[in-house]
Short mmCIF file of C-alpha atoms (C1' of nucleotides) in Angstrom, two decimals:
data_model
loop_
_atom_site.label_atom_id
_atom_site.label_comp_id
_atom_site.label_asym_id
_atom_site.label_seq_id
_atom_site.Cartn_x
_atom_site.Cartn_y
_atom_site.Cartn_z
CA MET A 1 -0.04 0.14 0.01
CA PRO A 2 2.48 2.64 -0.99
CA ASN A 3 1.50 6.07 -2.01
CA VAL A 4 -0.16 5.81 -5.26
CA THR A 5 -2.21 8.91 -5.26
CA ARG A 6 -1.20 9.50 -8.75
CA ALA A 7 -2.77 6.44 -9.82
CA THR A 8 -6.17 6.85 -8.05
CA LYS A 9 -7.58 8.90 -10.83
CA PRO A 10 -5.44 8.21 -13.97
CA ALA A 11 -8.32 7.74 -16.05
CA PRO A 12 -10.26 10.99 -15.79
CA GLY A 13 -13.72 9.99 -14.74
CA LEU A 14 -13.48 6.32 -14.26
CA PRO A 15 -16.35 4.92 -16.21
CA PRO A 16 -18.45 2.83 -13.85
CA CYS A 17 -18.00 -0.05 -16.36
CA LEU A 18 -19.10 -2.80 -13.96
CA PRO A 19 -21.24 -2.96 -11.96
CA PRO A 20 -22.93 0.07 -13.61
CA PHE A 21 -24.65 2.03 -10.75
CA LEU A 22 -22.90 0.84 -7.73
CA PRO A 23 -21.54 3.97 -5.90
CA PHE A 24 -17.82 2.85 -5.76
CA THR A 25 -15.69 5.79 -5.28
CA ASP A 26 -12.07 6.50 -4.65
CA ARG A 27 -12.96 10.00 -3.40
CA PRO A 28 -14.44 9.39 0.11
CA GLU A 29 -15.59 13.11 0.24
CA ARG A 30 -18.08 12.55 -2.34
CA GLY A 31 -20.90 11.71 0.00
CA GLY A 32 -22.15 9.35 2.59
CA ALA A 33 -23.89 7.05 0.06
CA ALA A 34 -20.53 6.21 -1.66
CA ILE A 35 -18.36 3.15 -0.78
CA PRO A 36 -14.89 4.28 0.02
CA GLY A 37 -11.97 2.68 -1.65
CA ARG A 38 -8.45 2.10 -0.88
CA PRO A 39 -5.83 2.08 -3.60
CA SER A 40 -3.17 -0.28 -3.85
CA ARG A 41 -0.35 -1.36 -6.29
CA HIS A 42 0.81 -4.89 -7.19
CA LEU A 43 3.82 -6.02 -9.12
CA ARG A 44 3.70 -8.25 -12.09
CA GLY A 45 3.00 -11.68 -10.97
CA SER A 46 2.35 -10.97 -7.32
CA GLU A 47 -0.49 -12.60 -5.47
CA ILE A 48 -3.51 -10.27 -4.47
CA TYR A 49 -5.35 -12.75 -2.52
CA ALA A 50 -5.09 -16.59 -1.92
CA GLU A 51 -7.50 -19.45 -2.40
CA GLY A 52 -9.20 -20.14 0.73
CA SER A 53 -8.65 -16.88 2.49
CA ALA A 54 -11.70 -14.94 3.73
CA ILE A 55 -13.45 -12.57 1.29
CA ARG A 56 -13.12 -9.32 2.94
CA GLN A 57 -12.74 -7.01 -0.10
CA LEU A 58 -13.70 -6.46 -3.62
CA TYR A 59 -11.36 -4.83 -6.09
CA ARG A 60 -11.88 -2.57 -9.18
CA VAL A 61 -8.94 -2.66 -11.73
CA VAL A 62 -7.64 0.89 -12.33
CA SER A 63 -4.77 0.00 -14.61
CA GLY A 64 -3.00 -3.20 -15.57
CA ALA A 65 -4.75 -6.66 -15.62
CA VAL A 66 -5.47 -9.34 -13.16
CA ARG A 67 -6.08 -13.06 -13.47
CA VAL A 68 -8.38 -14.94 -11.09
CA CYS A 69 -7.19 -18.69 -11.11
CA ARG A 70 -6.90 -21.86 -9.35
CA MET A 71 -4.04 -24.51 -9.27
CA LEU A 72 -5.57 -28.05 -9.79
CA PRO A 73 -4.12 -31.02 -7.82
CA ASP A 74 -2.63 -32.45 -11.07
CA GLY A 75 -0.35 -29.37 -11.49
CA ARG A 76 -2.58 -27.78 -14.14
CA ARG A 77 -3.94 -24.26 -13.71
CA PHE A 78 -7.19 -22.80 -14.55
CA ILE A 79 -8.13 -19.16 -15.05
CA ALA A 80 -11.70 -18.26 -14.32
CA GLN A 81 -11.53 -14.57 -15.15
CA PHE A 82 -9.33 -11.70 -16.37
CA ALA A 83 -10.17 -8.40 -14.91
CA LEU A 84 -9.21 -5.36 -17.12
CA PRO A 85 -9.39 -1.66 -16.10
CA GLY A 86 -12.75 -0.59 -14.91
CA GLU A 87 -13.83 -4.10 -14.05
CA VAL A 88 -14.56 -5.79 -10.74
CA PHE A 89 -13.33 -9.02 -9.16
CA GLY A 90 -12.84 -10.62 -5.91
CA LEU A 91 -16.32 -12.15 -5.18
CA ASP A 92 -15.35 -15.79 -6.23
CA GLY A 93 -16.95 -17.60 -3.50
CA VAL A 94 -19.50 -17.08 -0.59
CA GLU A 95 -17.40 -16.81 2.41
CA GLU A 96 -14.04 -17.89 1.24
CA HIS A 97 -12.06 -17.23 -2.03
CA ARG A 98 -12.39 -20.24 -4.19
CA PHE A 99 -9.64 -18.88 -6.40
CA SER A 100 -6.63 -16.84 -6.05
CA ALA A 101 -5.75 -13.60 -7.76
CA GLU A 102 -2.68 -12.53 -9.30
CA ALA A 103 -1.55 -9.48 -11.24
CA VAL A 104 -0.85 -10.24 -14.85
CA THR A 105 1.04 -6.97 -15.32
CA GLU A 106 1.83 -4.37 -12.81
CA ALA A 107 -1.64 -3.33 -11.71
CA VAL A 108 -3.27 -0.53 -9.64
CA LEU A 109 -6.39 -1.51 -7.78
CA ILE A 110 -8.96 0.07 -5.60
CA ALA A 111 -10.22 -2.25 -2.77
CA PHE A 112 -13.51 -1.84 -1.40
CA ALA A 113 -14.66 -3.52 2.03
CA ARG A 114 -17.25 -6.18 1.52
CA ARG A 115 -19.16 -5.06 4.51
CA ASP A 116 -19.36 -1.39 3.17
CA LEU A 117 -20.85 -2.97 -0.08
CA GLU A 118 -23.35 -5.13 1.89
CA ALA A 119 -24.31 -2.18 4.09
CA CYS A 120 -24.82 -0.08 1.15
CA LEU A 121 -27.18 -2.73 -0.53
CA ASP A 122 -29.08 -2.82 2.62
CA ARG A 123 -29.37 0.86 2.73
CA GLU A 124 -29.72 1.68 -0.88
CA PRO A 125 -32.64 -0.21 -2.79
CA LEU A 126 -31.38 1.08 -6.10
CA ALA A 127 -27.75 -0.12 -5.52
CA ALA A 128 -29.28 -3.40 -4.29
CA GLN A 129 -31.24 -3.73 -7.65
CA SER A 130 -28.23 -2.78 -9.70
CA TRP A 131 -26.11 -5.35 -7.80
CA GLN A 132 -28.80 -7.80 -8.39
CA ALA A 133 -28.80 -7.18 -12.19
CA TYR A 134 -25.04 -7.32 -12.14
CA THR A 135 -24.81 -10.76 -10.50
CA LEU A 136 -27.52 -12.00 -12.87
CA GLU A 137 -25.58 -10.71 -15.80
CA LYS A 138 -22.54 -12.56 -14.55
CA LEU A 139 -24.52 -15.85 -14.33
CA ALA A 140 -25.75 -15.41 -17.76
CA ALA A 141 -22.35 -14.81 -18.90
CA ALA A 142 -21.09 -17.87 -17.02
CA GLN A 143 -23.52 -20.01 -18.93
CA ASP A 144 -22.21 -18.58 -22.30
CA ARG A 145 -18.82 -19.63 -21.20
CA PHE A 146 -20.14 -23.13 -20.39
CA ILE A 147 -20.88 -23.39 -24.05
CA LEU A 148 -17.52 -21.92 -25.14
CA LEU A 149 -15.68 -24.51 -23.05
CA GLY A 150 -18.01 -27.39 -23.50
CA CYS A 151 -18.20 -27.62 -27.19
CA ARG A 152 -16.04 -25.15 -29.09
CA SER A 153 -12.92 -25.66 -31.35
CA ALA A 154 -9.72 -24.02 -30.58
CA THR A 155 -10.24 -21.43 -33.41
CA GLU A 156 -13.60 -20.65 -31.96
CA ARG A 157 -12.49 -20.12 -28.60
CA VAL A 158 -9.55 -17.95 -29.44
CA ALA A 159 -11.56 -15.79 -31.94
CA HIS A 160 -14.26 -15.46 -29.34
CA PHE A 161 -11.71 -14.37 -26.70
CA LEU A 162 -10.19 -11.73 -29.10
CA LEU A 163 -13.64 -10.25 -29.79
CA ASP A 164 -14.51 -10.32 -26.07
CA LEU A 165 -11.20 -8.53 -25.20
CA ALA A 166 -11.92 -5.90 -27.90
CA ALA A 167 -15.38 -5.36 -26.60
CA ARG A 168 -14.13 -4.68 -23.06
CA ALA A 169 -11.14 -2.81 -24.05
CA ARG A 170 -11.02 0.92 -23.17
CA PRO A 171 -10.70 3.32 -25.89
CA GLY A 172 -7.05 4.02 -26.03
CA ARG A 173 -3.96 3.19 -28.18
CA GLU A 174 -4.60 1.72 -31.52
CA GLY A 175 -4.94 -1.96 -31.68
CA LEU A 176 -5.84 -4.60 -28.99
CA ALA A 177 -3.68 -5.13 -25.92
CA LEU A 178 -3.19 -8.55 -24.83
CA PRO A 179 -1.60 -8.07 -21.31
CA MET A 180 -1.56 -11.90 -20.54
CA SER A 181 0.87 -14.61 -21.99
CA ARG A 182 -0.11 -17.36 -24.26
CA TYR A 183 -0.13 -19.72 -21.23
CA ASP A 184 -2.61 -17.45 -19.63
CA MET A 185 -4.92 -17.33 -22.50
CA ALA A 186 -4.64 -21.07 -22.80
CA ASP A 187 -5.39 -21.66 -19.20
CA TYR A 188 -8.43 -19.40 -19.61
CA LEU A 189 -9.60 -21.18 -22.78
CA GLY A 190 -9.00 -24.71 -21.69
CA LEU A 191 -6.22 -25.13 -24.25
CA THR A 192 -2.39 -25.33 -24.48
CA ALA A 193 -0.25 -22.43 -25.04
CA GLU A 194 1.04 -24.23 -28.15
CA THR A 195 -2.47 -24.48 -29.54
CA VAL A 196 -3.19 -20.82 -28.73
CA SER A 197 -0.02 -20.00 -30.59
CA ARG A 198 -0.79 -22.02 -33.64
CA THR A 199 -4.34 -20.61 -33.65
CA LEU A 200 -3.12 -17.04 -33.64
CA THR A 201 -0.80 -17.78 -36.49
CA LEU A 202 -3.77 -19.42 -38.38
CA LEU A 203 -5.79 -16.21 -37.86
CA ARG A 204 -3.09 -14.06 -38.95
CA LYS A 205 -2.32 -16.11 -42.11
CA ALA A 206 -6.10 -16.08 -42.85
CA GLY A 207 -5.75 -12.18 -42.79
CA MET A 208 -8.26 -11.72 -39.77
CA ILE A 209 -5.68 -10.26 -37.51
CA ALA A 210 -2.22 -8.72 -37.49
CA ILE A 211 0.28 -9.40 -34.73
CA GLU A 212 2.26 -6.32 -33.86
CA ASP A 213 4.04 -7.97 -31.02
CA ASN A 214 3.35 -10.68 -28.45
CA HIS A 215 1.12 -8.33 -26.37
CA ARG A 216 -0.59 -6.24 -29.10
CA LEU A 217 -2.56 -7.24 -32.13
CA HIS A 218 -4.98 -5.71 -34.51
CA LEU A 219 -8.28 -6.91 -35.62
CA LEU A 220 -8.45 -6.65 -39.42
CA ASP A 221 -11.56 -8.41 -40.32
CA THR A 222 -14.08 -8.30 -37.37
CA GLY A 223 -16.85 -9.90 -39.58
CA ARG A 224 -14.91 -12.93 -40.48
CA LEU A 225 -13.56 -13.24 -36.95
CA MET A 226 -17.16 -13.41 -35.75
CA GLN A 227 -17.96 -16.04 -38.20
CA ALA A 228 -14.87 -17.89 -36.88
CA ALA A 229 -16.04 -17.48 -33.34
CA GLU A 230 -19.55 -18.71 -33.89
CA PRO A 231 -19.98 -20.80 -37.05
CA GLY A 232 -23.64 -20.58 -38.28
CA ARG A 233 -24.11 -16.97 -37.02
CA ALA A 234 -24.11 -14.15 -39.63
CA ALA A 235 -21.14 -11.92 -39.97
CA ALA A 236 -21.68 -8.26 -38.88
CA MET B 1 -52.43 -26.18 -16.07
CA PRO B 2 -54.68 -29.09 -15.30
CA ASN B 3 -55.65 -29.82 -11.81
CA VAL B 4 -52.65 -31.31 -10.06
CA THR B 5 -53.69 -30.51 -6.53
CA ARG B 6 -52.44 -34.08 -5.58
CA ALA B 7 -49.20 -33.15 -6.85
CA THR B 8 -48.74 -29.93 -4.94
CA LYS B 9 -47.74 -31.63 -1.86
CA PRO B 10 -46.34 -35.11 -2.77
CA ALA B 11 -43.09 -34.77 -0.69
CA PRO B 12 -44.67 -34.13 2.68
CA GLY B 13 -42.93 -30.85 3.76
CA LEU B 14 -41.11 -30.01 0.57
CA PRO B 15 -37.50 -29.49 1.92
CA PRO B 16 -36.50 -26.11 0.85
CA CYS B 17 -33.57 -27.50 -0.98
CA LEU B 18 -32.59 -24.47 -2.92
CA PRO B 19 -32.72 -21.52 -2.26
CA PRO B 20 -32.69 -22.16 1.39
CA PHE B 21 -34.72 -19.45 3.21
CA LEU B 22 -36.66 -18.12 0.35
CA PRO B 23 -40.39 -18.20 1.42
CA PHE B 24 -41.46 -20.02 -1.63
CA THR B 25 -44.76 -21.85 -0.95
CA ASP B 26 -47.53 -23.73 -2.59
CA ARG B 27 -49.81 -22.95 0.15
CA PRO B 28 -50.98 -19.35 -0.26
CA GLU B 29 -52.77 -19.29 3.12
CA ARG B 30 -49.46 -19.61 5.03
CA GLY B 31 -48.92 -15.85 5.36
CA GLY B 32 -48.49 -12.60 3.65
CA ALA B 33 -44.71 -12.85 3.49
CA ALA B 34 -44.85 -16.11 1.55
CA ILE B 35 -44.53 -16.17 -2.30
CA PRO B 36 -47.47 -17.95 -3.82
CA GLY B 37 -46.90 -20.76 -6.38
CA ARG B 38 -49.06 -22.17 -9.15
CA PRO B 39 -48.54 -25.78 -9.92
CA SER B 40 -48.24 -27.23 -13.43
CA ARG B 41 -47.60 -30.63 -15.01
CA HIS B 42 -45.42 -31.14 -18.08
CA LEU B 43 -45.21 -34.14 -20.44
CA ARG B 44 -41.91 -35.86 -21.13
CA GLY B 45 -40.01 -33.69 -23.81
CA SER B 46 -42.41 -30.71 -23.81
CA GLU B 47 -40.97 -27.27 -23.69
CA ILE B 48 -41.59 -25.30 -20.43
CA TYR B 49 -40.30 -21.90 -21.82
CA ALA B 50 -38.54 -20.88 -24.98
CA GLU B 51 -35.22 -19.14 -25.55
CA GLY B 52 -35.75 -15.50 -25.95
CA SER B 53 -39.05 -15.34 -24.23
CA ALA B 54 -39.46 -12.88 -21.23
CA ILE B 55 -38.56 -14.20 -17.84
CA ARG B 56 -41.87 -13.84 -15.74
CA GLN B 57 -41.67 -16.84 -13.49
CA LEU B 58 -39.37 -19.07 -11.64
CA TYR B 59 -39.98 -22.84 -11.11
CA ARG B 60 -39.26 -25.27 -8.53
CA VAL B 61 -39.40 -28.91 -9.47
CA VAL B 62 -41.86 -31.15 -7.43
CA SER B 63 -41.26 -34.36 -9.17
CA GLY B 64 -39.51 -35.30 -12.49
CA ALA B 65 -36.52 -33.62 -13.98
CA VAL B 66 -36.01 -30.59 -16.30
CA ARG B 67 -33.17 -29.66 -18.58
CA VAL B 68 -32.21 -26.01 -19.31
CA CYS B 69 -30.62 -26.00 -22.64
CA ARG B 70 -29.79 -24.04 -25.99
CA MET B 71 -29.47 -25.24 -29.59
CA LEU B 72 -26.39 -23.94 -31.18
CA PRO B 73 -26.29 -22.64 -34.81
CA ASP B 74 -24.46 -25.62 -35.97
CA GLY B 75 -27.24 -27.98 -34.73
CA ARG B 76 -25.63 -29.12 -31.60
CA ARG B 77 -27.21 -28.67 -28.17
CA PHE B 78 -25.79 -27.61 -24.95
CA ILE B 79 -27.41 -28.38 -21.44
CA ALA B 80 -26.69 -25.78 -18.93
CA GLN B 81 -28.45 -27.36 -15.99
CA PHE B 82 -30.53 -30.26 -14.78
CA ALA B 83 -33.16 -29.41 -12.33
CA LEU B 84 -34.14 -32.10 -9.90
CA PRO B 85 -36.80 -32.45 -7.31
CA GLY B 86 -36.71 -29.54 -4.84
CA GLU B 87 -34.40 -27.37 -7.11
CA VAL B 88 -35.22 -24.12 -8.67
CA PHE B 89 -34.72 -23.01 -12.32
CA GLY B 90 -35.89 -20.32 -14.70
CA LEU B 91 -33.51 -17.43 -14.00
CA ASP B 92 -31.15 -17.90 -16.92
CA GLY B 93 -30.82 -14.37 -18.12
CA VAL B 94 -31.57 -10.81 -17.08
CA GLU B 95 -34.67 -9.95 -18.98
CA GLU B 96 -35.13 -12.65 -21.39
CA HIS B 97 -34.57 -16.38 -21.20
CA ARG B 98 -31.15 -17.25 -22.78
CA PHE B 99 -32.01 -20.83 -22.72
CA SER B 100 -34.96 -23.01 -23.12
CA ALA B 101 -36.32 -25.46 -20.51
CA GLU B 102 -37.68 -28.86 -21.36
CA ALA B 103 -39.20 -31.70 -19.32
CA VAL B 104 -36.85 -34.66 -19.33
CA THR B 105 -39.46 -36.82 -17.85
CA GLU B 106 -42.98 -36.10 -16.94
CA ALA B 107 -42.50 -33.29 -14.45
CA VAL B 108 -44.58 -31.34 -11.94
CA LEU B 109 -43.50 -27.90 -11.22
CA ILE B 110 -44.44 -24.95 -8.98
CA ALA B 111 -44.26 -21.67 -10.89
CA PHE B 112 -43.55 -18.39 -8.81
CA ALA B 113 -44.06 -14.99 -10.37
CA ARG B 114 -40.70 -13.12 -10.73
CA ARG B 115 -42.33 -9.88 -9.49
CA ASP B 116 -43.59 -11.51 -6.33
CA LEU B 117 -39.88 -12.68 -5.68
CA GLU B 118 -38.63 -9.22 -6.36
CA ALA B 119 -41.20 -7.68 -4.14
CA CYS B 120 -40.36 -10.14 -1.55
CA LEU B 121 -36.66 -9.32 -1.77
CA ASP B 122 -37.39 -5.80 -1.48
CA ARG B 123 -39.63 -6.19 1.64
CA GLU B 124 -37.68 -8.82 3.45
CA PRO B 125 -34.03 -8.06 4.18
CA LEU B 126 -33.54 -11.65 5.24
CA ALA B 127 -34.98 -13.03 2.07
CA ALA B 128 -32.80 -10.61 0.16
CA GLN B 129 -29.63 -11.87 1.95
CA SER B 130 -30.58 -15.32 1.44
CA TRP B 131 -31.04 -14.81 -2.18
CA GLN B 132 -27.81 -12.97 -2.38
CA ALA B 133 -26.10 -16.01 -0.96
CA TYR B 134 -27.95 -18.25 -3.37
CA THR B 135 -26.77 -16.48 -6.46
CA LEU B 136 -23.26 -16.29 -5.10
CA GLU B 137 -23.24 -19.86 -4.55
CA LYS B 138 -24.58 -20.56 -8.06
CA LEU B 139 -21.81 -18.28 -9.38
CA ALA B 140 -19.07 -20.18 -7.36
CA ALA B 141 -20.58 -23.53 -8.77
CA ALA B 142 -20.52 -22.14 -12.12
CA GLN B 143 -16.71 -21.57 -11.88
CA ASP B 144 -16.16 -24.96 -10.71
CA ARG B 145 -17.93 -26.19 -13.70
CA PHE B 146 -15.87 -24.03 -15.95
CA ILE B 147 -12.78 -26.20 -14.62
CA LEU B 148 -14.74 -29.54 -15.30
CA LEU B 149 -15.57 -28.41 -18.90
CA GLY B 150 -12.32 -26.69 -19.54
CA CYS B 151 -9.71 -29.31 -18.62
CA ARG B 152 -11.29 -32.53 -17.56
CA SER B 153 -11.23 -36.05 -19.10
CA ALA B 154 -14.26 -37.94 -20.23
CA THR B 155 -13.84 -40.18 -17.10
CA GLU B 156 -13.45 -37.40 -14.68
CA ARG B 157 -16.55 -35.70 -16.11
CA VAL B 158 -18.81 -38.73 -15.85
CA ALA B 159 -17.63 -39.63 -12.52
CA HIS B 160 -18.02 -36.01 -11.23
CA PHE B 161 -21.56 -35.99 -12.76
CA LEU B 162 -22.57 -39.17 -10.98
CA LEU B 163 -21.33 -37.94 -7.68
CA ASP B 164 -23.07 -34.63 -8.04
CA LEU B 165 -26.26 -36.40 -8.89
CA ALA B 166 -25.98 -38.64 -5.88
CA ALA B 167 -25.30 -35.71 -3.54
CA ARG B 168 -28.35 -33.78 -5.03
CA ALA B 169 -30.68 -36.98 -5.09
CA ARG B 170 -33.50 -37.15 -2.56
CA PRO B 171 -33.40 -39.86 -0.24
CA GLY B 172 -35.71 -42.55 -1.86
CA ARG B 173 -35.37 -45.63 -3.66
CA GLU B 174 -32.25 -47.63 -3.45
CA GLY B 175 -29.67 -46.62 -6.22
CA LEU B 176 -29.21 -43.53 -8.23
CA ALA B 177 -31.90 -42.42 -10.74
CA LEU B 178 -30.66 -41.07 -14.01
CA PRO B 179 -33.70 -39.54 -15.52
CA MET B 180 -31.85 -38.29 -18.56
CA SER B 181 -30.70 -39.99 -21.72
CA ARG B 182 -27.08 -40.59 -22.55
CA TYR B 183 -27.41 -37.81 -25.05
CA ASP B 184 -28.61 -35.50 -22.38
CA MET B 185 -25.74 -36.39 -20.23
CA ALA B 186 -23.31 -35.92 -23.19
CA ASP B 187 -24.67 -32.28 -24.00
CA TYR B 188 -24.30 -31.42 -20.35
CA LEU B 189 -20.87 -32.73 -20.08
CA GLY B 190 -19.55 -31.52 -23.48
CA LEU B 191 -19.03 -35.11 -24.73
CA THR B 192 -20.86 -37.35 -27.08
CA ALA B 193 -23.35 -40.11 -26.13
CA GLU B 194 -21.08 -42.76 -27.39
CA THR B 195 -18.13 -41.45 -25.06
CA VAL B 196 -20.72 -41.24 -22.07
CA SER B 197 -21.87 -44.83 -22.81
CA ARG B 198 -18.21 -46.14 -23.09
CA THR B 199 -17.23 -44.35 -19.97
CA LEU B 200 -20.02 -45.82 -17.93
CA THR B 201 -19.14 -49.19 -19.11
CA LEU B 202 -15.55 -48.53 -18.13
CA LEU B 203 -16.52 -47.53 -14.67
CA ARG B 204 -18.74 -50.56 -14.38
CA LYS B 205 -15.92 -52.96 -15.33
CA ALA B 206 -13.55 -51.25 -12.96
CA GLY B 207 -16.19 -52.16 -10.27
CA MET B 208 -17.07 -48.44 -9.38
CA ILE B 209 -20.60 -48.67 -10.48
CA ALA B 210 -23.27 -51.21 -11.17
CA ILE B 211 -25.87 -50.44 -13.86
CA GLU B 212 -29.26 -51.74 -13.11
CA ASP B 213 -31.00 -50.35 -16.19
CA ASN B 214 -30.55 -47.43 -18.52
CA HIS B 215 -32.07 -45.13 -16.03
CA ARG B 216 -30.84 -46.31 -12.61
CA LEU B 217 -27.36 -47.38 -11.30
CA HIS B 218 -25.55 -47.91 -8.14
CA LEU B 219 -22.31 -46.37 -6.76
CA LEU B 220 -20.41 -49.36 -5.47
CA ASP B 221 -16.97 -47.64 -4.53
CA THR B 222 -17.62 -43.75 -3.97
CA GLY B 223 -13.90 -43.50 -2.81
CA ARG B 224 -12.44 -44.67 -6.05
CA LEU B 225 -15.18 -42.81 -7.98
CA MET B 226 -14.07 -39.61 -6.13
CA GLN B 227 -10.54 -40.28 -7.23
CA ALA B 228 -11.69 -40.86 -10.75
CA ALA B 229 -13.46 -37.51 -10.45
CA GLU B 230 -10.51 -35.63 -9.17
CA PRO B 231 -7.14 -37.12 -9.82
CA GLY B 232 -4.75 -35.84 -7.06
CA ARG B 233 -7.35 -35.48 -4.61
CA ALA B 234 -7.46 -38.07 -1.80
CA ALA B 235 -10.27 -40.56 -1.60
CA ALA B 236 -12.76 -40.13 1.05
"C1'" DC C 1 -46.20 -56.58 -32.01
"C1'" DG C 2 -43.98 -53.39 -34.79
"C1'" DT C 3 -41.62 -48.88 -35.18
"C1'" DG C 4 -38.55 -45.54 -33.64
"C1'" DC C 5 -35.45 -43.89 -30.19
"C1'" DC C 6 -31.85 -45.12 -27.23
"C1'" DT C 7 -27.82 -47.65 -26.01
"C1'" DT C 8 -23.88 -50.05 -26.81
"C1'" DT C 9 -19.71 -51.64 -29.30
"C1'" DG C 10 -16.36 -51.36 -33.11
"C1'" DA C 11 -13.22 -49.25 -36.50
"C1'" DA C 12 -11.33 -45.16 -38.31
"C1'" DG C 13 -10.24 -40.20 -38.38
"C1'" DC C 14 -8.85 -36.02 -36.39
"C1'" DA C 15 -8.16 -32.19 -33.49
"C1'" DA C 16 -5.70 -30.97 -29.80
"C1'" DG C 17 -2.27 -32.50 -26.47
"C1'" DT C 18 2.66 -33.70 -25.73
"C1'" DC C 19 7.46 -33.69 -26.57
"C1'" DA C 20 11.13 -31.26 -28.42
"C1'" DA C 21 13.93 -27.70 -30.25
"C1'" DA C 22 15.09 -23.13 -32.00
"C1'" DC C 23 14.23 -18.46 -31.38
"C1'" DA C 24 12.91 -13.99 -29.14
"C1'" DA C 25 12.11 -11.08 -25.29
"C1'" DA C 26 12.40 -9.79 -20.71
"C1'" DG C 27 14.92 -9.57 -16.74
"C1'" DT C 28 19.44 -10.00 -13.80
"C1'" DG C 29 24.02 -9.16 -12.53
"C1'" DG C 30 28.57 -8.00 -13.36
"C1'" DC D 1 25.87 -1.07 -20.84
"C1'" DC D 2 26.45 -5.67 -22.22
"C1'" DA D 3 26.64 -10.79 -21.29
"C1'" DC D 4 24.10 -14.02 -19.33
"C1'" DT D 5 19.86 -16.33 -17.67
"C1'" DT D 6 15.25 -17.10 -17.71
"C1'" DT D 7 10.97 -16.99 -19.59
"C1'" DG D 8 7.91 -16.92 -23.19
"C1'" DT D 9 6.83 -17.89 -28.16
"C1'" DT D 10 6.81 -20.36 -32.26
"C1'" DT D 11 7.05 -24.27 -35.19
"C1'" DG D 12 7.60 -29.28 -36.10
"C1'" DA D 13 6.84 -34.21 -35.42
"C1'" DC D 14 4.47 -37.61 -33.02
"C1'" DT D 15 0.78 -39.32 -29.94
"C1'" DT D 16 -3.66 -39.78 -27.97
"C1'" DG D 17 -8.33 -39.41 -26.54
"C1'" DC D 18 -12.46 -38.20 -28.23
"C1'" DT D 19 -15.49 -37.92 -32.13
"C1'" DT D 20 -17.33 -39.67 -36.22
"C1'" DC D 21 -19.41 -43.22 -38.67
"C1'" DA D 22 -21.49 -47.56 -38.79
"C1'" DA D 23 -24.16 -51.29 -37.25
"C1'" DA D 24 -26.53 -54.40 -34.15
"C1'" DG D 25 -29.23 -55.03 -30.09
"C1'" DG D 26 -32.71 -53.57 -26.47
"C1'" DC D 27 -36.40 -50.93 -24.55
"C1'" DA D 28 -40.51 -48.19 -24.71
"C1'" DC D 29 -44.42 -46.65 -26.75
"C1'" DG D 30 -48.24 -46.39 -29.62
#
DNA sequence: CGTGCCTTTGAAGCAAGTCAAACAAAGTGG
DNA sequence: CCACTTTGTTTGACTTGCTTCAAAGGCACG
């Protein structure tokens, strides 16, 4: 918890990306209804919380990226979620974290006490409704991901992932940032790093994407990419 | 909605399996706080609601089994959930159903109006808290299923499925009921019916299960089955 | 008592995994 | 600042577990 005041408002007017109406704030002076947040900075690869620890806070990503993951008994790793700037993570269980969270890149977060959130939900019917919709949306998204993991080919998974990242990306530098490694992508998509790499090469050779470097690429043909992501669905 | 009064309390004292504290009731006279339910009966294979329709009610299964599923553009089907007696389904989206629901066997359900639930949550802080915990639990369960679908072998999936069914089954007749077909199981586990059949044969030859008939089997060695479900985890 | 669906089993094909090696990038220490 | 190490990426060759295709048997339902 070093001084990161500079980082507490790097994006002027933090869009309340998710959840939409929840009065999270990093400026405690804004009013009694707001949930006060505490900024923190995490080095690349460092653990933010451990699997099995009590859930005491939620986090909103200010900058960088976070992976929410679990090590399986056989040594494999599974990534449940990537949290990008503006997004919230940390509620991966009821009482205890069922996953751990790690910084994919150096990351600046704002932490909100869980009890503050719960108090707010009890106090503010509108916030409660918004939270309700948020969790419902997350559940619906989870079911879509079941389909992705359950019966999609490698190409479909990777294409879907790229489009999802693009949809979630903040308007910023030209091109699509891939903060995570091929291994991270693989563990998120239920593939291997080799397959992810091969698939990206395939999409590149097919002219759908251009790879600037290992952590940045460009979507050249979103229509065909969408076709690759969901065969049978019409291109945009 | 034929007369099914006989079916409205077939299990004396419907265990409030899920969600635990929600005041669902099929006896409207019990008090103002309760959410009144309306019974209905559905023939094997019939549609309970369609994908894309508005979410107006939730359902609790009284008897039978229900599958919540979606047809994919390429003709494949994916099953997101099986609802067994005592369990609740129908909230697979925010405003519209993102899946359809069909009776796996002849099924008796109780339908609860969504607005009644929401009114209850607004009115009763305890119910709201309980609902909150329920959705959180569902979300956590979803993440476990990601792992199953993302990086588990056919044997692990089937073993896990059988143990899950056994844990959810009502105490009743000896043995484990499998109301669904091999195709249903396959579409739930992200496999093919052939692979499910082969895997069951494998488990049977390994002495872990005994197959009474196509819709009923017995778990002979839960310990080894758990090992088969999660390699690296200790047997019970 | 047929007819159609479900289940089981076999054989062959294939997509993704595994193993391996070369290369590139990022981080470390002199 | 550069050499060195480590980590990540790409590509190739091979293996494998699941799917696909096919066919026979069984059960359930009209």
